[in-house]
């Protein structure tokens, strides 16, 4: 309690280690400037962002959790049209199984990019992977970077349009990537001493709350420990619903903005679309579950 009631946190942030625009150092500096109480860097299928932040040294007053966001497959009996992502917090970044698995996932991401470019080329869009690489530097190339170049070259009006017309699941330049099972993602995070959390349940696009709750029960049996209840796209009604589900099943509640920096300009670190407040108490509960 006390001053902590007014302190906010952001436990879902992407760095240049995946498809964010800010380096881990820039993220730490921004978190400090915004007076955030705690942050986590949760890159897609890589912990290099968290590793760099720790190597740099965490500034005083900002609590830091190592993090990951794994793109996984939902359990076989659940159809999720949207994104099934498992967050992991407070993971041991030296865990060999985690590092080995992430290396495989990154390899698959790398192999996927030329296939996306080839499909776009066949549709008549002239762009190369080298051009994408020149735009983004050394980070892990993903669809947002390809979308960015498409906008720059005038092939789409906006990143959203590039996704909606070409790059999203079901669109002509979509290429799937290797995914591990949700159960395995949970197991690996637990094995690395971390806390597995279901990311942004709204983005699963499961319309029926009873089906969503059944999925969450199944994941909880697999070892899931929390739900990302606070998220920019979650309305107050969704937040209430996910909070109830979390409480019914003894799950932790977390929250984050999915900040990516200027590549996703409508989302701000610590406040999402402007009014998201994720209380520090959630961070305290999360870390107290570790002991
Ligand atoms: P990838 O890692 O290549 O599968 O791309 C996933 C990233 O693309 C996520 O970080 C999202 O932020 C971004 N993304 C997914 N769908 C869209 C969309 N419709 N518009 C803009 N960005 C998107
Ligand atoms: Zn991303
Ligand atoms: Fe995600
Ligand atoms: Fe994310």
Tab-separated table of C-alpha atoms and ligand atoms in Angstrom:
chain	number	residue	atom	x	y	z
A	1	UNK	CA	0.000	0.000	0.000
A	2	UNK	CA	1.164	3.589	0.656
A	3	UNK	CA	2.729	5.256	-2.365
A	4	UNK	CA	2.752	1.963	-4.197
A	5	UNK	CA	-0.967	2.380	-4.875
A	6	UNK	CA	-0.096	5.055	-7.419
A	7	UNK	CA	2.840	3.271	-8.971
A	8	UNK	CA	2.216	1.501	-12.244
A	9	UNK	CA	4.004	-1.292	-14.015
A	10	UNK	CA	4.314	-2.685	-17.537
A	11	UNK	CA	5.035	-6.389	-17.872
A	12	UNK	CA	4.758	-6.742	-21.649
A	13	UNK	CA	7.408	-4.865	-23.616
A	14	UNK	CA	9.198	-5.741	-26.866
A	15	UNK	CA	12.767	-4.654	-27.576
A	16	UNK	CA	14.980	-4.677	-30.677
A	17	UNK	CA	15.820	-8.286	-29.760
A	18	UNK	CA	12.469	-9.042	-31.443
A	19	UNK	CA	10.278	-6.546	-33.274
A	20	UNK	CA	10.347	-3.575	-30.919
A	21	UNK	CA	11.983	-0.318	-32.008
A	22	UNK	CA	13.794	0.463	-28.750
A	23	UNK	CA	16.877	-1.277	-27.432
A	24	UNK	CA	16.776	-2.786	-23.936
A	25	UNK	CA	18.797	0.203	-22.700
A	26	UNK	CA	16.359	2.685	-24.193
A	27	UNK	CA	13.495	0.745	-22.602
A	28	UNK	CA	15.113	0.901	-19.165
A	29	UNK	CA	15.701	4.636	-19.576
A	30	UNK	CA	12.106	5.227	-20.656
A	31	UNK	CA	10.735	3.134	-17.781
A	32	UNK	CA	12.730	5.223	-15.353
A	33	UNK	CA	11.566	8.465	-16.973
A	34	UNK	CA	7.938	7.321	-16.730
A	35	UNK	CA	8.442	6.342	-13.076
A	36	UNK	CA	7.301	2.808	-13.700
A	37	UNK	CA	7.650	0.604	-10.634
A	38	UNK	CA	8.449	-2.570	-12.529
A	39	UNK	CA	8.868	-3.758	-16.094
A	40	UNK	CA	9.512	-6.955	-18.000
A	41	UNK	CA	11.009	-7.301	-21.463
A	42	UNK	CA	8.998	-10.020	-23.214
A	43	UNK	CA	10.342	-10.525	-26.720
A	44	UNK	CA	8.919	-13.011	-29.213
A	45	UNK	CA	10.746	-16.327	-28.811
A	46	UNK	CA	13.984	-14.758	-27.535
A	47	UNK	CA	15.435	-13.746	-24.182
A	48	UNK	CA	18.241	-11.669	-25.681
A	49	UNK	CA	16.459	-8.448	-24.717
A	50	UNK	CA	16.265	-9.510	-21.083
A	51	UNK	CA	19.870	-10.718	-21.201
A	52	UNK	CA	21.125	-7.370	-22.533
A	53	UNK	CA	19.167	-5.426	-19.929
A	54	UNK	CA	20.677	-7.498	-17.114
A	55	UNK	CA	24.171	-7.210	-18.600
A	56	UNK	CA	23.780	-3.434	-18.773
A	57	UNK	CA	22.578	-3.236	-15.190
A	58	UNK	CA	19.105	-2.333	-13.980
A	59	UNK	CA	18.800	1.297	-12.859
A	60	UNK	CA	17.636	2.008	-9.324
A	61	UNK	CA	13.878	2.311	-8.677
A	62	UNK	CA	12.827	0.172	-11.641
A	63	UNK	CA	12.199	-3.448	-10.713
A	64	UNK	CA	12.998	-5.759	-13.585
A	65	UNK	CA	11.676	-9.197	-14.477
A	66	UNK	CA	13.238	-11.318	-17.183
A	67	UNK	CA	10.624	-12.288	-19.724
A	68	UNK	CA	9.655	-14.132	-22.869
A	69	UNK	CA	6.594	-14.331	-25.132
A	70	UNK	CA	6.376	-17.697	-26.850
A	71	UNK	CA	4.145	-18.141	-29.908
A	72	UNK	CA	2.735	-21.598	-29.241
A	73	UNK	CA	-0.003	-23.938	-30.490
A	74	UNK	CA	-3.140	-24.169	-28.397
A	75	UNK	CA	-4.041	-27.580	-26.937
A	76	UNK	CA	-5.396	-29.793	-29.772
A	77	UNK	CA	-9.079	-29.656	-28.822
A	78	UNK	CA	-9.175	-25.833	-28.781
A	79	UNK	CA	-9.566	-23.798	-31.912
A	80	UNK	CA	-8.110	-20.309	-31.485
A	81	UNK	CA	-8.366	-18.223	-34.632
A	82	UNK	CA	-6.160	-15.533	-33.062
A	83	UNK	CA	-2.801	-15.377	-31.294
A	84	UNK	CA	-1.982	-17.992	-28.663
A	85	UNK	CA	1.030	-16.581	-26.823
A	86	UNK	CA	2.517	-17.742	-23.518
A	87	UNK	CA	4.414	-15.214	-21.427
A	88	UNK	CA	7.115	-16.332	-19.026
A	89	UNK	CA	8.379	-14.213	-16.130
A	90	UNK	CA	11.392	-14.405	-13.850
A	91	UNK	CA	13.000	-17.070	-15.976
A	92	UNK	CA	16.579	-18.192	-15.524
A	93	UNK	CA	18.188	-16.830	-18.701
A	94	UNK	CA	20.906	-19.495	-18.583
A	95	UNK	CA	18.512	-22.439	-18.567
A	96	UNK	CA	19.827	-24.828	-21.275
A	97	UNK	CA	16.475	-26.314	-22.324
A	98	UNK	CA	14.915	-22.881	-22.697
A	99	UNK	CA	17.894	-21.578	-24.699
A	100	UNK	CA	17.953	-24.650	-26.938
A	101	UNK	CA	14.230	-24.418	-27.682
A	102	UNK	CA	14.391	-20.693	-28.387
A	103	UNK	CA	17.284	-21.278	-30.798
A	104	UNK	CA	15.032	-23.668	-32.771
A	105	UNK	CA	12.176	-21.174	-32.806
A	106	UNK	CA	14.464	-18.380	-34.008
A	107	UNK	CA	15.812	-20.613	-36.757
A	108	UNK	CA	12.259	-21.236	-37.904
A	109	UNK	CA	11.511	-17.500	-37.879
A	110	UNK	CA	14.616	-16.915	-40.005
A	111	UNK	CA	13.559	-19.552	-42.534
A	112	UNK	CA	10.096	-18.099	-42.762
A	113	UNK	CA	11.071	-14.573	-43.850
A	114	UNK	CA	12.408	-15.447	-47.352
A	115	UNK	CA	9.231	-17.447	-47.976
A	116	UNK	CA	7.078	-14.420	-47.142
A	117	UNK	CA	9.223	-12.238	-49.424
A	118	UNK	CA	8.931	-14.806	-52.222
A	119	UNK	CA	5.138	-14.822	-51.976
A	120	UNK	CA	5.093	-11.025	-52.083
A	121	UNK	CA	7.458	-11.018	-55.076
A	122	UNK	CA	5.155	-13.433	-56.891
A	123	UNK	CA	2.296	-11.018	-56.249
A	124	UNK	CA	4.342	-8.357	-58.019
A	125	UNK	CA	5.805	-6.476	-55.058
A	126	UNK	CA	9.492	-5.836	-55.598
A	127	UNK	CA	11.285	-6.107	-52.297
A	128	UNK	CA	14.144	-8.176	-50.904
A	129	UNK	CA	15.151	-9.503	-47.523
A	130	UNK	CA	18.328	-7.414	-47.749
A	131	UNK	CA	16.244	-4.271	-47.983
A	132	UNK	CA	14.345	-5.342	-44.858
A	133	UNK	CA	17.643	-6.090	-43.113
A	134	UNK	CA	19.010	-2.650	-44.039
A	135	UNK	CA	15.937	-1.032	-42.541
A	136	UNK	CA	16.024	-2.805	-39.204
A	137	UNK	CA	19.665	-3.487	-38.356
A	138	UNK	CA	20.545	-6.485	-36.262
A	139	UNK	CA	17.204	-7.354	-34.725
A	140	UNK	CA	15.103	-10.482	-35.246
A	141	UNK	CA	13.172	-9.820	-38.476
A	142	UNK	CA	9.443	-10.423	-38.300
A	143	UNK	CA	6.334	-9.531	-40.236
A	144	UNK	CA	6.133	-5.975	-38.805
A	145	UNK	CA	9.487	-5.168	-40.442
A	146	UNK	CA	8.328	-6.515	-43.794
A	147	UNK	CA	5.114	-4.506	-43.368
A	148	UNK	CA	7.173	-1.409	-42.584
A	149	UNK	CA	9.179	-1.720	-45.808
A	150	UNK	CA	5.978	-2.299	-47.775
A	151	UNK	CA	4.637	0.992	-46.443
A	152	UNK	CA	7.891	2.746	-47.239
A	153	UNK	CA	7.769	1.449	-50.811
A	154	UNK	CA	4.145	2.491	-51.226
A	155	UNK	CA	2.768	-1.059	-51.427
A	156	UNK	CA	0.470	-0.381	-48.460
A	157	UNK	CA	-0.825	2.738	-46.735
A	158	UNK	CA	-0.023	1.519	-43.237
A	159	UNK	CA	1.442	-1.416	-41.333
A	160	UNK	CA	-2.101	-2.423	-40.387
A	161	UNK	CA	-3.114	-2.452	-44.040
A	162	UNK	CA	-0.084	-4.575	-44.996
A	163	UNK	CA	-1.148	-7.099	-42.352
A	164	UNK	CA	-4.832	-6.960	-43.222
A	165	UNK	CA	-4.279	-7.448	-46.963
A	166	UNK	CA	-1.188	-9.651	-47.166
A	167	UNK	CA	0.572	-10.757	-44.003
A	168	UNK	CA	-2.076	-11.891	-41.511
A	169	UNK	CA	-3.115	-15.509	-41.083
A	170	UNK	CA	-5.255	-16.508	-44.069
A	171	UNK	CA	-3.905	-13.730	-46.316
A	172	UNK	CA	-1.913	-14.454	-49.496
A	173	UNK	CA	1.605	-13.813	-48.125
A	174	UNK	CA	1.055	-15.560	-44.789
A	175	UNK	CA	3.548	-18.261	-43.910
A	176	UNK	CA	3.145	-20.213	-40.686
A	177	UNK	CA	6.104	-20.827	-38.421
A	178	UNK	CA	7.173	-23.759	-36.286
A	179	UNK	CA	5.483	-23.591	-32.914
A	180	UNK	CA	5.826	-25.634	-29.800
A	181	UNK	CA	2.724	-26.887	-27.991
A	182	UNK	CA	1.281	-24.686	-25.287
A	183	UNK	CA	1.924	-27.527	-22.824
A	184	UNK	CA	5.610	-27.585	-23.796
A	185	UNK	CA	5.897	-23.781	-23.569
A	186	UNK	CA	4.487	-23.931	-20.036
A	187	UNK	CA	6.789	-26.812	-19.110
A	188	UNK	CA	9.899	-25.039	-20.427
A	189	UNK	CA	9.092	-21.820	-18.566
A	190	UNK	CA	8.478	-23.754	-15.341
A	191	UNK	CA	11.694	-25.694	-15.942
A	192	UNK	CA	13.577	-22.392	-16.160
A	193	UNK	CA	12.146	-21.407	-12.759
A	194	UNK	CA	9.675	-18.988	-14.352
A	195	UNK	CA	5.983	-18.134	-14.148
A	196	UNK	CA	3.900	-19.051	-17.224
A	197	UNK	CA	1.077	-16.628	-18.020
A	198	UNK	CA	-1.517	-16.680	-20.817
A	199	UNK	CA	-0.978	-13.512	-22.897
A	200	UNK	CA	-3.797	-11.188	-24.013
A	201	UNK	CA	-6.766	-13.618	-23.874
A	202	UNK	CA	-8.855	-11.252	-25.994
A	203	UNK	CA	-6.507	-11.791	-28.941
A	204	UNK	CA	-7.212	-15.541	-28.915
A	205	UNK	CA	-10.483	-14.529	-30.578
A	206	UNK	CA	-12.476	-17.103	-28.641
A	207	UNK	CA	-15.925	-15.568	-28.625
A	208	UNK	CA	-17.475	-17.851	-26.002
A	209	UNK	CA	-16.327	-17.232	-22.416
A	210	UNK	CA	-17.188	-20.782	-21.326
A	211	UNK	CA	-14.879	-22.159	-24.037
A	212	UNK	CA	-12.177	-19.697	-22.963
A	213	UNK	CA	-12.565	-20.777	-19.349
A	214	UNK	CA	-12.254	-24.442	-20.358
A	215	UNK	CA	-9.063	-23.619	-22.233
A	216	UNK	CA	-7.713	-21.828	-19.169
A	217	UNK	CA	-8.630	-24.805	-16.945
A	218	UNK	CA	-6.767	-27.127	-19.330
A	219	UNK	CA	-3.726	-24.826	-19.326
A	220	UNK	CA	-3.857	-24.558	-15.521
A	221	UNK	CA	-3.698	-28.352	-15.311
A	222	UNK	CA	-0.572	-28.090	-17.466
A	223	UNK	CA	0.996	-25.646	-14.997
A	224	UNK	CA	-0.203	-22.200	-16.118
A	225	UNK	CA	0.100	-19.711	-13.245
A	226	UNK	CA	-1.488	-16.516	-14.487
A	227	UNK	CA	-3.557	-14.536	-16.983
A	228	UNK	CA	-2.625	-11.223	-18.604
A	229	UNK	CA	-5.800	-9.452	-17.541
A	230	UNK	CA	-4.693	-5.838	-18.137
A	231	UNK	CA	-3.988	-5.140	-21.800
A	232	UNK	CA	-4.744	-2.149	-24.080
A	233	UNK	CA	-7.389	-4.022	-26.067
A	234	UNK	CA	-9.207	-5.299	-22.968
A	235	UNK	CA	-12.335	-3.287	-22.153
A	236	UNK	CA	-13.396	-2.886	-18.499
A	237	UNK	CA	-15.948	-5.648	-19.135
A	238	UNK	CA	-13.223	-8.006	-20.436
A	239	UNK	CA	-10.970	-7.127	-17.502
A	240	UNK	CA	-13.792	-8.010	-15.090
A	241	UNK	CA	-14.444	-11.296	-16.876
A	242	UNK	CA	-10.765	-12.353	-16.982
A	243	UNK	CA	-10.324	-11.312	-13.335
A	244	UNK	CA	-13.206	-13.580	-12.330
A	245	UNK	CA	-11.765	-16.490	-14.297
A	246	UNK	CA	-8.333	-15.926	-12.719
A	247	UNK	CA	-9.835	-15.788	-9.230
A	248	UNK	CA	-11.948	-18.898	-9.777
A	249	UNK	CA	-8.870	-20.918	-10.708
A	250	UNK	CA	-6.312	-19.463	-8.307
A	251	UNK	CA	-4.352	-17.771	-11.078
A	252	UNK	CA	-2.178	-14.675	-10.826
A	253	UNK	CA	-3.234	-11.516	-12.636
A	254	UNK	CA	-0.679	-9.634	-14.746
A	255	UNK	CA	-0.767	-6.801	-17.230
A	256	UNK	CA	1.229	-5.060	-19.882
A	257	UNK	CA	0.927	-2.761	-22.882
A	258	UNK	CA	2.690	-4.825	-25.574
A	259	UNK	CA	4.809	-1.750	-26.206
A	260	UNK	CA	6.823	-1.973	-29.446
A	261	UNK	CA	7.974	1.670	-29.741
A	262	UNK	CA	7.430	3.840	-32.846
A	263	UNK	CA	6.713	0.801	-35.063
A	264	UNK	CA	3.381	0.550	-33.153
A	265	UNK	CA	2.890	4.228	-32.325
A	266	UNK	CA	-0.587	4.033	-30.804
A	267	UNK	CA	0.707	2.091	-27.787
A	268	UNK	CA	2.683	3.890	-25.081
A	269	UNK	CA	4.838	2.238	-22.478
A	270	UNK	CA	3.080	2.084	-19.114
A	271	UNK	CA	-0.252	3.485	-20.338
A	272	UNK	CA	-1.200	1.658	-23.564
A	273	UNK	CA	-3.649	3.787	-25.532
A	274	UNK	CA	-3.451	6.388	-22.756
A	275	UNK	CA	-5.508	5.188	-19.822
A	276	UNK	CA	-4.193	1.772	-18.850
A	277	UNK	CA	-3.138	1.556	-15.199
A	278	UNK	CA	-1.507	-1.657	-14.102
A	279	UNK	CA	-1.011	-1.564	-10.343
A	280	UNK	CA	2.315	-2.326	-8.697
A	281	UNK	CA	0.550	-4.742	-6.333
A	282	UNK	CA	0.281	-7.221	-9.227
A	283	UNK	CA	4.061	-7.264	-9.496
A	284	UNK	CA	4.357	-7.878	-5.760
A	285	UNK	CA	1.943	-10.823	-5.936
A	286	UNK	CA	3.808	-12.219	-8.909
A	287	UNK	CA	7.189	-12.200	-7.195
A	288	UNK	CA	5.796	-13.435	-3.894
A	289	UNK	CA	4.542	-16.521	-5.771
A	290	UNK	CA	8.177	-17.359	-6.537
A	291	UNK	CA	9.092	-18.028	-2.934
B	1	LIG	P1	5.569	-12.336	-36.248
B	1	LIG	O1	6.448	-12.335	-35.053
B	1	LIG	O2	6.313	-12.194	-37.524
B	1	LIG	O3	4.580	-13.475	-36.262
B	1	LIG	O4	4.700	-11.006	-36.100
B	1	LIG	C1	3.998	-10.785	-34.928
B	1	LIG	C2	3.929	-9.320	-34.677
B	1	LIG	O5	3.188	-8.693	-35.686
B	1	LIG	C3	3.263	-8.965	-33.355
B	1	LIG	O6	4.199	-8.359	-32.538
B	1	LIG	C4	2.243	-7.939	-33.655
B	1	LIG	O7	2.552	-6.737	-32.978
B	1	LIG	C5	2.369	-7.684	-35.125
B	1	LIG	N1	1.045	-7.784	-35.745
B	1	LIG	C6	0.285	-8.889	-35.826
B	1	LIG	N2	-0.877	-8.609	-36.466
B	1	LIG	C7	-0.830	-7.286	-36.775
B	1	LIG	C8	-1.730	-6.389	-37.439
B	1	LIG	N3	-2.908	-6.804	-37.914
B	1	LIG	N4	-1.358	-5.103	-37.558
B	1	LIG	C9	-0.170	-4.689	-37.083
B	1	LIG	N5	0.716	-5.474	-36.461
B	1	LIG	C10	0.387	-6.756	-36.304
B	2	LIG	ZN1	5.763	-8.022	-31.615
B	3	LIG	FE1	1.447	-11.436	-28.239
B	4	LIG	FE1	3.728	-9.016	-27.431
